[in-house]
Coordinates of C-alpha atoms and ligand atoms in Angstrom, one line a residue:
M1 CA -0.1 -0.1 0.0
A2 CA 1.5 3.3 -0.8
A3 CA 2.4 5.8 1.9
D4 CA -0.5 8.2 1.0
S5 CA -3.3 5.6 1.0
Y6 CA -5.3 4.4 3.9
D7 CA -8.2 2.3 4.7
A8 CA -10.2 5.1 6.2
I9 CA -9.7 8.8 6.2
V10 CA -11.8 10.8 8.8
V11 CA -12.4 14.5 8.0
G12 CA -12.5 16.9 11.0
G13 CA -10.9 15.9 14.4
G14 CA -13.7 17.0 16.5
H15 CA -15.0 14.5 19.2
N16 CA -17.1 12.7 16.5
G17 CA -14.4 12.4 14.2
L18 CA -12.2 11.0 16.7
V19 CA -14.8 8.4 18.0
A20 CA -15.3 7.5 14.3
A21 CA -11.6 7.0 13.7
A22 CA -11.2 4.9 17.2
Y23 CA -13.9 2.6 16.1
L24 CA -12.4 2.2 12.6
A25 CA -9.2 1.4 13.8
R26 CA -10.3 -1.1 16.2
T27 CA -11.1 -3.4 13.3
G28 CA -7.8 -3.1 12.0
A29 CA -8.2 -0.4 9.5
K30 CA -5.2 1.8 8.9
T31 CA -7.0 5.2 9.7
L32 CA -6.0 9.0 9.4
V33 CA -7.8 11.8 10.9
L34 CA -7.1 15.2 9.1
E35 CA -8.0 18.3 11.4
A36 CA -7.9 21.8 10.1
R37 CA -7.0 23.5 13.4
G38 CA -4.0 23.2 15.4
T39 CA -5.5 21.1 17.9
T40 CA -8.2 18.4 18.0
G41 CA -11.5 18.7 19.8
G42 CA -13.4 21.0 17.4
A43 CA -16.2 22.4 19.8
A44 CA -15.1 20.3 22.7
T45 CA -12.2 22.5 23.5
T46 CA -10.1 23.6 26.4
E47 CA -8.0 26.7 25.6
A48 CA -6.1 29.5 27.3
P49 CA -7.5 32.5 25.5
W50 CA -5.5 35.4 27.5
P51 CA -1.7 35.3 26.4
D52 CA -0.8 37.4 29.3
A53 CA -2.4 34.9 31.7
P54 CA -1.7 31.4 30.3
E55 CA -2.5 30.0 33.8
F56 CA -6.2 30.3 33.2
R57 CA -7.8 27.7 30.9
V58 CA -11.5 27.7 29.8
T59 CA -13.7 25.5 28.2
R60 CA -14.1 27.8 25.2
L61 CA -17.3 26.6 23.6
S62 CA -19.2 23.5 25.0
Y63 CA -19.2 23.3 28.8
V64 CA -20.8 20.4 30.3
M65 CA -21.3 16.7 29.5
S66 CA -24.5 14.9 29.5
L67 CA -25.2 12.5 26.7
L68 CA -22.0 10.3 26.1
P69 CA -23.4 6.6 26.3
A70 CA -21.7 3.9 28.4
T71 CA -21.2 1.9 25.3
I72 CA -18.7 4.4 23.9
M73 CA -17.2 5.1 27.1
N74 CA -16.5 1.4 27.7
D75 CA -15.6 0.5 24.1
L76 CA -13.1 3.1 23.8
Q77 CA -12.0 2.7 27.7
L78 CA -12.1 6.2 28.0
E79 CA -11.6 6.5 31.8
R80 CA -8.3 4.6 31.2
H81 CA -7.5 7.5 28.8
G82 CA -8.2 10.2 31.5
Y83 CA -12.0 10.8 31.1
K84 CA -13.1 12.0 34.6
I85 CA -16.4 13.8 35.4
F86 CA -17.3 15.7 38.4
P87 CA -21.4 15.6 38.6
M88 CA -22.9 19.1 38.7
G89 CA -24.5 20.7 41.5
P90 CA -28.0 22.2 41.6
Y91 CA -29.9 24.7 39.2
Y92 CA -29.6 28.2 40.8
Q93 CA -31.2 31.4 39.9
A94 CA -31.0 34.6 41.8
F95 CA -33.7 36.9 40.9
P96 CA -33.2 40.7 40.1
E97 CA -36.4 41.4 42.3
G98 CA -34.7 39.5 45.2
G99 CA -34.7 36.1 46.3
S100 CA -33.4 32.9 44.7
L101 CA -34.4 29.5 43.4
T102 CA -32.2 26.4 43.8
L103 CA -33.4 23.2 42.2
Y104 CA -32.1 20.0 43.9
E105 CA -32.3 17.3 41.5
E106 CA -31.3 14.3 43.9
D107 CA -33.1 15.5 47.0
S108 CA -36.9 15.7 46.6
Q109 CA -37.7 17.2 50.0
R110 CA -35.2 20.0 49.4
A111 CA -36.7 20.6 45.9
Y112 CA -40.2 20.6 47.5
D113 CA -39.2 23.2 50.2
E114 CA -37.5 25.5 47.7
I115 CA -40.3 25.4 45.0
A116 CA -42.9 26.0 47.7
R117 CA -41.3 29.2 48.7
W118 CA -42.6 30.3 45.4
S119 CA -45.6 28.2 44.7
K120 CA -46.9 25.2 46.8
R121 CA -48.9 24.1 43.7
D122 CA -45.8 23.9 41.7
A123 CA -44.0 22.0 44.4
D124 CA -46.6 19.5 44.3
A125 CA -46.4 19.3 40.6
Y126 CA -42.6 19.0 40.3
P127 CA -42.2 15.3 41.3
K128 CA -45.2 14.3 38.9
W129 CA -43.6 16.5 36.2
N130 CA -40.1 14.6 36.7
A131 CA -41.9 11.1 36.6
W132 CA -43.7 12.3 33.3
L133 CA -40.7 13.3 31.7
G134 CA -38.8 10.3 33.0
G135 CA -41.5 8.0 31.5
L136 CA -41.1 9.9 28.0
A137 CA -37.4 9.7 28.2
D138 CA -37.6 6.0 28.6
V139 CA -39.3 5.9 25.3
L140 CA -37.2 8.6 23.4
G141 CA -33.8 7.7 24.9
P142 CA -33.2 4.5 23.1
L143 CA -34.3 6.2 19.8
L144 CA -31.1 8.1 20.2
L145 CA -29.1 4.8 19.5
T146 CA -31.5 3.7 16.9
V147 CA -30.4 4.2 13.2
P148 CA -33.3 6.1 11.6
P149 CA -35.0 4.2 8.9
A150 CA -35.6 5.7 5.3
I151 CA -39.2 6.3 6.2
G152 CA -41.1 6.1 2.9
S153 CA -38.5 3.9 0.9
R154 CA -40.0 0.7 -0.6
K155 CA -36.7 -0.9 -0.5
P156 CA -37.1 -4.4 1.3
A157 CA -34.3 -3.5 3.7
D158 CA -35.9 -0.1 4.5
L159 CA -39.3 -1.5 4.8
A160 CA -38.1 -4.0 7.1
A161 CA -36.2 -1.5 9.3
T162 CA -39.3 0.9 9.4
L163 CA -41.4 -2.2 10.6
R164 CA -38.9 -3.1 13.1
L165 CA -39.1 0.3 14.5
A166 CA -43.0 0.2 14.7
W167 CA -42.7 -3.4 16.3
R168 CA -40.4 -2.3 18.8
H169 CA -43.0 0.3 19.9
R170 CA -46.1 -1.8 19.7
G171 CA -46.5 -1.7 23.6
L172 CA -47.0 2.1 23.6
D173 CA -50.5 3.1 24.8
V174 CA -52.8 5.9 23.4
R175 CA -51.8 8.2 26.4
T176 CA -48.0 7.6 26.0
I177 CA -48.3 8.2 22.2
A178 CA -50.4 11.4 23.0
D179 CA -47.6 12.5 25.5
V180 CA -44.8 11.8 22.9
T181 CA -46.8 13.9 20.3
R182 CA -47.3 16.9 22.8
L183 CA -43.6 16.8 23.5
M184 CA -42.6 16.8 20.0
T185 CA -45.0 19.4 18.6
M186 CA -45.5 21.9 21.7
S187 CA -43.6 25.0 22.6
I188 CA -41.8 24.6 26.1
A189 CA -43.9 27.5 27.3
D190 CA -47.3 26.0 26.5
L191 CA -46.1 22.6 27.9
L192 CA -44.9 24.5 31.2
D193 CA -48.2 26.3 31.3
D194 CA -50.1 23.1 31.6
W195 CA -47.9 22.2 34.7
F196 CA -46.9 25.2 36.5
E197 CA -48.0 28.6 37.7
S198 CA -45.1 30.5 39.2
P199 CA -42.8 32.5 36.5
Q200 CA -39.7 31.4 38.6
I201 CA -40.2 27.7 38.0
K202 CA -41.3 28.1 34.6
G203 CA -38.1 30.3 33.8
A204 CA -36.0 27.5 35.4
L205 CA -37.4 24.8 33.3
A206 CA -37.7 26.7 30.2
V207 CA -33.9 27.2 29.7
N208 CA -33.2 23.5 28.4
G209 CA -35.8 24.2 25.6
V210 CA -34.1 27.0 23.9
I211 CA -30.4 26.2 24.4
G212 CA -28.7 26.5 21.1
T213 CA -31.9 27.1 19.3
W214 CA -33.0 29.9 16.9
A215 CA -36.2 29.8 18.6
G216 CA -37.8 31.5 21.8
P217 CA -39.8 29.5 24.5
Y218 CA -43.0 30.1 22.7
E219 CA -42.1 28.5 19.3
P220 CA -43.3 25.0 18.7
G221 CA -40.9 22.2 18.9
T222 CA -38.9 23.7 21.9
A223 CA -40.5 21.3 24.2
Y224 CA -38.6 18.5 22.4
V225 CA -35.3 20.4 22.7
M226 CA -35.8 20.4 26.5
A227 CA -36.3 16.7 26.3
H228 CA -33.2 16.2 24.2
H229 CA -31.3 17.9 27.0
S230 CA -33.1 15.9 29.7
I231 CA -32.8 12.3 28.5
G232 CA -31.0 10.3 31.1
D233 CA -30.9 6.8 29.3
V234 CA -30.1 6.0 25.8
G235 CA -31.0 2.4 26.3
D236 CA -27.4 1.1 27.3
G237 CA -27.7 2.0 30.9
R238 CA -28.2 5.4 32.7
L239 CA -26.0 8.2 31.3
G240 CA -23.9 10.2 33.6
S241 CA -25.8 12.9 34.9
W242 CA -24.9 16.5 33.9
G243 CA -21.1 17.0 34.7
F244 CA -17.8 18.9 34.4
P245 CA -15.0 17.0 32.7
E246 CA -11.6 17.4 34.7
G247 CA -9.5 19.5 32.4
G248 CA -12.5 21.1 30.6
M249 CA -14.3 19.7 27.4
G250 CA -11.1 19.5 25.6
A251 CA -10.0 16.8 28.0
V252 CA -12.9 14.8 26.7
A253 CA -11.6 15.1 23.1
D254 CA -8.1 14.4 24.2
A255 CA -9.3 11.0 26.0
I256 CA -10.9 10.1 22.9
A257 CA -7.8 11.1 20.8
S258 CA -5.6 9.0 23.1
S259 CA -7.7 6.0 22.8
A260 CA -7.8 6.4 19.0
R261 CA -3.9 6.6 18.9
A262 CA -3.8 3.7 21.2
N263 CA -5.7 1.7 18.5
G264 CA -3.4 2.8 15.8
V265 CA -5.1 5.9 14.6
T266 CA -2.7 8.7 12.9
I267 CA -3.9 12.3 13.6
R268 CA -2.6 15.0 11.7
T269 CA -3.6 18.6 12.8
G270 CA -3.0 21.8 10.8
A271 CA -4.2 19.8 7.7
P272 CA -7.5 21.4 6.2
V273 CA -9.3 19.3 3.7
A274 CA -10.3 21.3 0.5
K275 CA -12.1 18.5 -1.3
I276 CA -13.4 14.8 -1.2
T277 CA -12.3 13.1 -4.3
V278 CA -15.0 10.9 -6.3
A279 CA -14.2 8.4 -8.9
P280 CA -15.9 9.7 -12.2
G281 CA -17.3 6.3 -13.1
S282 CA -18.4 4.7 -10.1
G283 CA -19.2 7.9 -8.2
R284 CA -17.3 6.3 -5.2
A285 CA -15.4 8.4 -2.7
T286 CA -11.7 7.7 -3.3
G287 CA -10.0 9.9 -0.8
V288 CA -9.2 13.8 -0.1
V289 CA -7.3 16.8 -1.4
L290 CA -5.9 19.1 1.3
A291 CA -5.7 22.8 1.0
N292 CA -2.0 22.7 0.3
G293 CA -2.8 20.4 -2.7
E294 CA -1.6 17.1 -1.1
E295 CA -3.9 14.1 -2.4
L296 CA -4.7 11.1 0.0
R297 CA -6.4 7.9 -1.0
A298 CA -8.6 5.8 1.0
K299 CA -11.3 3.0 0.7
V300 CA -13.6 4.7 3.0
V301 CA -13.9 8.5 3.9
V302 CA -16.0 9.8 6.9
T303 CA -16.8 13.3 7.1
S304 CA -17.7 15.0 10.5
L305 CA -17.9 18.2 9.2
H306 CA -20.9 20.5 8.9
P307 CA -23.0 19.3 6.0
K308 CA -22.8 22.5 4.0
T309 CA -19.0 22.2 4.0
A310 CA -18.9 18.3 3.6
F311 CA -21.4 18.2 0.7
L312 CA -21.5 21.6 -0.9
D313 CA -17.8 22.6 -0.7
H314 CA -16.0 19.3 -0.5
V315 CA -18.0 16.7 -2.5
G316 CA -19.5 19.2 -4.8
R317 CA -23.0 19.6 -6.1
E318 CA -21.7 18.0 -9.5
N319 CA -21.3 14.7 -7.6
L320 CA -24.7 14.8 -5.7
P321 CA -28.2 14.1 -6.5
A322 CA -30.2 17.4 -7.1
D323 CA -33.0 16.8 -4.4
F324 CA -30.2 16.0 -1.8
T325 CA -28.3 19.0 -2.8
A326 CA -31.5 21.0 -2.3
D327 CA -32.1 19.5 1.1
I328 CA -28.5 20.6 2.2
E329 CA -28.8 24.0 0.8
H330 CA -32.1 24.5 2.9
W331 CA -30.5 23.0 6.1
K332 CA -31.2 25.5 8.7
T333 CA -28.3 26.3 10.8
R334 CA -28.8 29.5 12.8
S335 CA -28.4 30.2 16.7
G336 CA -27.4 33.6 17.7
V337 CA -25.3 32.1 20.8
V338 CA -22.6 34.0 22.3
K339 CA -20.1 32.4 24.7
I340 CA -18.4 34.5 27.4
N341 CA -15.6 32.9 29.4
L342 CA -14.4 34.8 32.5
A343 CA -11.6 34.5 34.9
L344 CA -12.6 35.5 38.3
A345 CA -10.5 36.6 41.3
E346 CA -13.5 35.5 43.4
L347 CA -16.9 33.6 43.3
P348 CA -19.9 35.8 42.8
D349 CA -21.4 36.9 46.3
F350 CA -25.1 36.9 45.7
T351 CA -27.2 39.2 47.8
A352 CA -29.8 36.3 48.0
N353 CA -27.2 33.7 49.4
P354 CA -24.2 35.9 50.5
G355 CA -20.6 34.7 50.6
T356 CA -17.7 34.2 48.3
N357 CA -16.6 31.1 50.1
L358 CA -17.6 28.1 48.0
Q359 CA -21.1 27.1 48.4
E360 CA -23.7 24.7 46.8
H361 CA -25.3 27.2 44.8
H362 CA -22.0 27.8 42.9
T363 CA -21.4 24.4 41.8
G364 CA -24.2 23.7 39.3
S365 CA -25.9 26.0 36.7
V366 CA -25.9 29.6 37.8
E367 CA -28.5 31.0 35.7
M368 CA -29.7 34.3 34.4
A369 CA -33.2 33.3 33.0
P370 CA -35.7 34.6 35.5
S371 CA -38.7 33.9 33.5
M372 CA -40.1 32.7 30.4
E373 CA -41.0 36.3 29.2
Y374 CA -37.3 37.4 30.2
I375 CA -36.0 34.4 27.7
E376 CA -38.7 35.3 25.0
R377 CA -37.8 39.1 25.1
A378 CA -34.1 38.2 24.3
F379 CA -35.2 36.1 21.4
I380 CA -37.5 38.7 20.1
D381 CA -34.8 41.3 20.2
A382 CA -32.5 39.2 18.0
R383 CA -35.2 38.0 15.5
E384 CA -35.9 41.7 15.1
G385 CA -32.4 42.3 14.2
R386 CA -30.9 43.7 17.6
P387 CA -28.6 41.8 20.1
A388 CA -30.8 41.1 23.0
L389 CA -31.0 44.0 25.6
R390 CA -31.1 41.6 28.5
P391 CA -29.7 38.2 27.2
F392 CA -30.5 35.1 29.1
S393 CA -27.5 33.0 30.3
D394 CA -26.7 29.5 31.4
G395 CA -23.6 30.0 33.7
V396 CA -21.3 27.4 35.1
I397 CA -18.3 27.6 37.4
P398 CA -16.4 24.3 36.7
T399 CA -13.6 25.4 39.0
A400 CA -15.9 24.7 42.1
F401 CA -14.7 21.1 41.5
D402 CA -11.8 21.2 38.9
K403 CA -8.7 22.7 40.1
T404 CA -6.7 22.2 36.8
L405 CA -8.2 25.1 35.1
S406 CA -7.0 28.1 37.2
P407 CA -4.7 29.1 40.1
E408 CA -5.7 28.2 43.7
G409 CA -8.4 30.8 44.8
T410 CA -9.4 31.9 41.4
H411 CA -12.0 30.7 39.3
I412 CA -13.3 30.3 35.7
M413 CA -16.8 31.2 34.8
S414 CA -18.4 30.0 31.4
L415 CA -21.5 31.9 30.4
F416 CA -23.5 30.4 27.4
T417 CA -25.9 33.2 26.4
Q418 CA -28.5 34.2 23.8
W419 CA -29.3 35.9 21.3
V420 CA -27.7 38.0 18.9
P421 CA -29.0 38.4 15.2
S422 CA -28.2 34.9 13.5
E423 CA -26.8 36.9 10.5
W424 CA -23.9 38.1 12.8
A425 CA -22.2 34.8 11.7
A426 CA -21.4 36.8 8.4
E427 CA -19.5 39.7 10.2
P428 CA -17.3 39.9 13.4
H429 CA -19.5 42.5 15.1
Q430 CA -16.6 42.6 17.8
D431 CA -17.6 46.0 19.4
E432 CA -21.3 45.2 19.5
L433 CA -20.5 41.7 21.0
E434 CA -18.3 43.5 23.8
K435 CA -21.3 45.7 24.8
Y436 CA -23.5 42.6 24.6
A437 CA -21.1 40.9 27.0
D438 CA -21.2 44.1 29.3
R439 CA -25.0 43.8 29.6
V440 CA -24.8 40.2 30.5
I441 CA -22.2 40.9 33.2
D442 CA -24.4 43.6 34.5
T443 CA -27.3 41.4 34.9
Y444 CA -25.4 39.2 37.1
N445 CA -23.8 42.0 38.9
E446 CA -27.4 43.2 39.9
V447 CA -27.9 40.0 42.1
A448 CA -24.1 39.6 42.8
P449 CA -22.6 42.9 43.4
N450 CA -19.0 41.9 43.4
F451 CA -19.2 40.4 40.1
K452 CA -18.0 43.0 37.9
G453 CA -15.0 43.9 40.1
A454 CA -14.1 40.1 40.4
I455 CA -13.4 39.8 36.5
L456 CA -9.8 39.6 35.7
H457 CA -10.1 38.5 32.1
R458 CA -12.9 38.0 29.6
D459 CA -13.2 36.3 26.3
V460 CA -16.3 36.9 24.0
V461 CA -16.9 34.4 21.3
G462 CA -19.8 35.1 18.9
P463 CA -21.2 33.5 15.8
Y464 CA -18.8 35.0 13.3
E465 CA -15.7 33.3 15.1
M466 CA -17.8 30.0 15.7
E467 CA -18.2 29.9 12.1
H468 CA -14.9 30.9 10.9
D469 CA -12.5 29.4 13.4
Y470 CA -14.5 26.4 14.4
G471 CA -16.4 25.6 11.3
L472 CA -19.8 25.9 13.1
I473 CA -21.7 27.4 10.0
G474 CA -24.1 30.1 10.8
G475 CA -22.9 29.9 14.4
N476 CA -25.1 26.9 15.2
I477 CA -23.8 24.8 18.0
F478 CA -25.0 21.5 16.6
H479 CA -24.0 21.9 12.9
G480 CA -27.8 22.5 12.4
E481 CA -30.9 23.3 14.3
L482 CA -32.8 20.8 16.5
S483 CA -36.0 21.9 14.8
L484 CA -38.8 19.2 14.2
E485 CA -38.1 19.1 10.4
Q486 CA -34.4 18.4 11.0
L487 CA -34.7 15.5 13.4
F488 CA -34.5 11.8 13.2
H489 CA -35.1 10.4 9.6
M490 CA -34.7 13.9 8.2
R491 CA -31.4 14.4 9.8
P492 CA -29.4 15.7 7.7
A493 CA -31.7 14.7 4.7
P494 CA -34.6 12.2 4.1
G495 CA -33.1 8.9 2.9
F496 CA -29.7 9.7 4.3
A497 CA -30.1 9.4 8.1
D498 CA -28.4 6.2 8.3
Y499 CA -24.8 7.8 8.3
R500 CA -24.6 6.9 4.8
T501 CA -24.4 9.5 1.9
P502 CA -25.4 9.6 -1.9
V503 CA -21.7 9.0 -2.5
P504 CA -20.7 5.2 -1.8
G505 CA -17.9 4.9 0.5
L506 CA -18.6 8.4 2.0
Y507 CA -20.1 8.4 5.7
N508 CA -21.3 11.2 7.7
A509 CA -20.2 11.5 11.3
S510 CA -21.4 15.0 11.7
S511 CA -23.5 16.3 14.5
A512 CA -26.0 17.2 11.8
T513 CA -27.0 13.6 12.0
H514 CA -29.4 11.6 14.3
A515 CA -28.5 11.9 18.1
G516 CA -26.2 15.0 17.4
G517 CA -25.6 17.6 18.5
G518 CA -23.9 17.6 21.7
V519 CA -20.6 15.9 23.0
C520 CA -22.2 12.6 22.8
G521 CA -20.1 10.7 20.1
I522 CA -23.2 8.8 18.8
P523 CA -22.8 10.2 15.2
G524 CA -19.2 9.0 15.0
M525 CA -19.7 5.6 16.4
Q526 CA -22.6 5.0 14.1
A527 CA -21.0 6.2 11.0
A528 CA -18.0 4.0 11.7
K529 CA -20.4 1.0 12.2
A530 CA -22.2 1.7 8.9
A531 CA -18.8 1.9 7.1
I532 CA -17.5 -1.4 8.8
A533 CA -20.8 -3.2 8.1
D534 CA -20.7 -2.1 4.3
R535 CA -17.1 -3.2 4.0
R536 CA -18.1 -6.7 5.7
K537 CA -20.9 -7.0 3.4
T538 CA -18.6 -6.5 0.3
A539 CA -16.1 -8.8 1.5
R540 CA -18.8 -11.4 1.9
A541 CA -20.1 -11.0 -1.6
R542 CA -16.7 -11.1 -2.9
R543 CA -16.0 -14.4 -1.4
R544 CA -19.2 -16.0 -2.8
Ligands
FAD1 C1 -21.1 27.7 22.4 C2 -21.1 26.2 22.4 C3 -21.5 25.5 23.6 C4 -22.0 24.2 23.6 N1 -22.3 23.5 24.8 C5 -22.4 22.2 24.7 C6 -22.4 21.6 26.0 O1 -22.3 22.1 27.0 N2 -22.7 20.3 26.1 C7 -22.6 19.5 24.9 O2 -22.9 18.2 24.9 N3 -22.7 20.1 23.7 C8 -22.5 21.4 23.5 N4 -22.1 22.1 22.4 C9 -22.5 21.4 21.3 C10 -21.2 20.4 21.0 O3 -20.1 21.2 21.4 C11 -21.1 20.0 19.5 O4 -22.3 19.3 19.3 C12 -19.9 19.0 19.3 O5 -18.8 19.4 20.1 C13 -19.7 18.8 17.8 O6 -18.8 17.8 17.7 P1 -18.4 17.2 16.3 O7 -17.2 16.4 16.4 O8 -19.7 16.7 15.6 O9 -18.1 18.6 15.4 P2 -17.0 19.7 15.8 O10 -16.7 19.7 17.1 O11 -17.6 21.0 14.8 O12 -15.7 19.2 15.0 C14 -15.5 19.2 13.5 C15 -14.0 19.3 13.5 O13 -13.8 19.6 12.1 C16 -12.7 20.6 11.8 N5 -12.7 21.0 10.4 C17 -13.5 21.9 9.9 N6 -13.3 22.2 8.7 C18 -12.3 21.2 8.3 C19 -11.5 21.0 7.0 N7 -12.0 21.6 6.0 N8 -10.6 20.1 7.1 C20 -10.2 19.5 8.2 N9 -11.0 19.6 9.4 C21 -11.9 20.6 9.6 C22 -13.1 21.5 12.8 O14 -11.8 22.5 13.1 C23 -13.5 20.8 14.0 O15 -12.4 20.4 14.9 C24 -21.8 23.4 22.4 C25 -21.3 24.0 21.2 C26 -21.1 25.3 21.2 C27 -20.6 26.0 20.1

């Protein structure tokens, strides 16, 4: 075999690309990962953004783990390769008008007492809500590990897959189907209105419905987004609850990279791919061309890039069916997210829960989403073309546990905020982003008056940087919106949700496939499994 020839080439060294490579190499395939940036990890990255303060490291984009299945953790022996998680503390919101809410997931009596301070009715409803959601998660969770069938296809194998899926769900009763329908179609606001009365509880529970979406809490489909973030079991055992990886999210990618290398994978960084080559006659993928013109050949190519880059730029419209090309052109990929990373000299001292000493309310999500209306207002601002006047923020302080990220006594705070206009992905808007960040910081300062003074350094990452430096087109954090028309058998295009593509030999491990996004590794594993299954099928056919 020539030096520039591989069994498998994986384009993109984000966590999904690395998972795909590790699975391929486990079968003995000579596998190469090509990553454009200087480091692997993609959106799962730990960086030191302040050159004059390299002792502070932040999880620059993604910030908490939740959906990585036990199967992947075990298959790739990630703990042996350094994967370690600190379970996250409770949800905490200090209200601008005074008081606070702490939601304890593990302690029902404490949760009851806390919620009852705002509404006794809501305190009674909360355990029933959790049980309802848990029941639905039991139905939806295993679907995350299911390869979506090509619904509507009349090919015998596709029909069989559709029937198998229907048969697996034959036990569902009318009420469960109705509840799933509600979850899939309702807005998180309408759903929460059916369950709760207090703005405080509704604000708390609405956040997960709008994380990463270009949709406010009143938009249909946001109830499902909440469920996607709340599923606790994908069918192979309970997932770790939300947690902070030691060393930040980059450490998760590092553990996967280490496992991949141990299986024999070669990883090249600083190696941007410009083109996926396709054989003129068969239409089969034959390898890649790098931006520097270097050509590499492979029997199998796996792309883990945003589908617009992978298909429209790398494969090219001339090599794709017109309807598939149209689907990818219409792929929705907005979100208006701004990530703000802070180095803090001390912890926030909340008026409602005073003290800069480490307390339980510093250890989980430290929110600025006091009500559903507040979140909605932020979205309306952005949809009307302005950055939110009062953005909402999902904050975390990983250094409450993780001492590897900042010097003793100091802290890192990560603020996941929304929204700025989605069109900001096209231009840097740096000055306006700084003003937006000032406003986010002001909102925390209203409830923790030491906050502004405690900031040593700050780093503001907007949609333009996400697109241009990390390949997240449109600034969407999941390679494509989690809207209903882009889920399951539609992700990323009907007929191609099984991690295969219209180009034989080219597989799709992007977060824009089913179960993505999020740092879950499922697209990477499934794309590798599809490639391995096809190679075995071809080998069997040859032997006959
Ligand atoms: C601000 C933000 C916050 C988030 N928070 C969370 C969170 O808390 N928890 C969570 O689970 N998920 C979160 N996510 C989502 C999650 O990070 C992503 O869904 C996930 O990391 C995507 O992984 P991936 O491997 O599919 O793609 P990516 O991480 O996008 O990896 C693709 C890789 O391909 C590389 N690449 C691009 N172009 C080329 C090219 N031409 N040639 C070679 N390589 C190329 C990129 O540099 C990148 O490394 C967040 C995302 C963002 C942006």
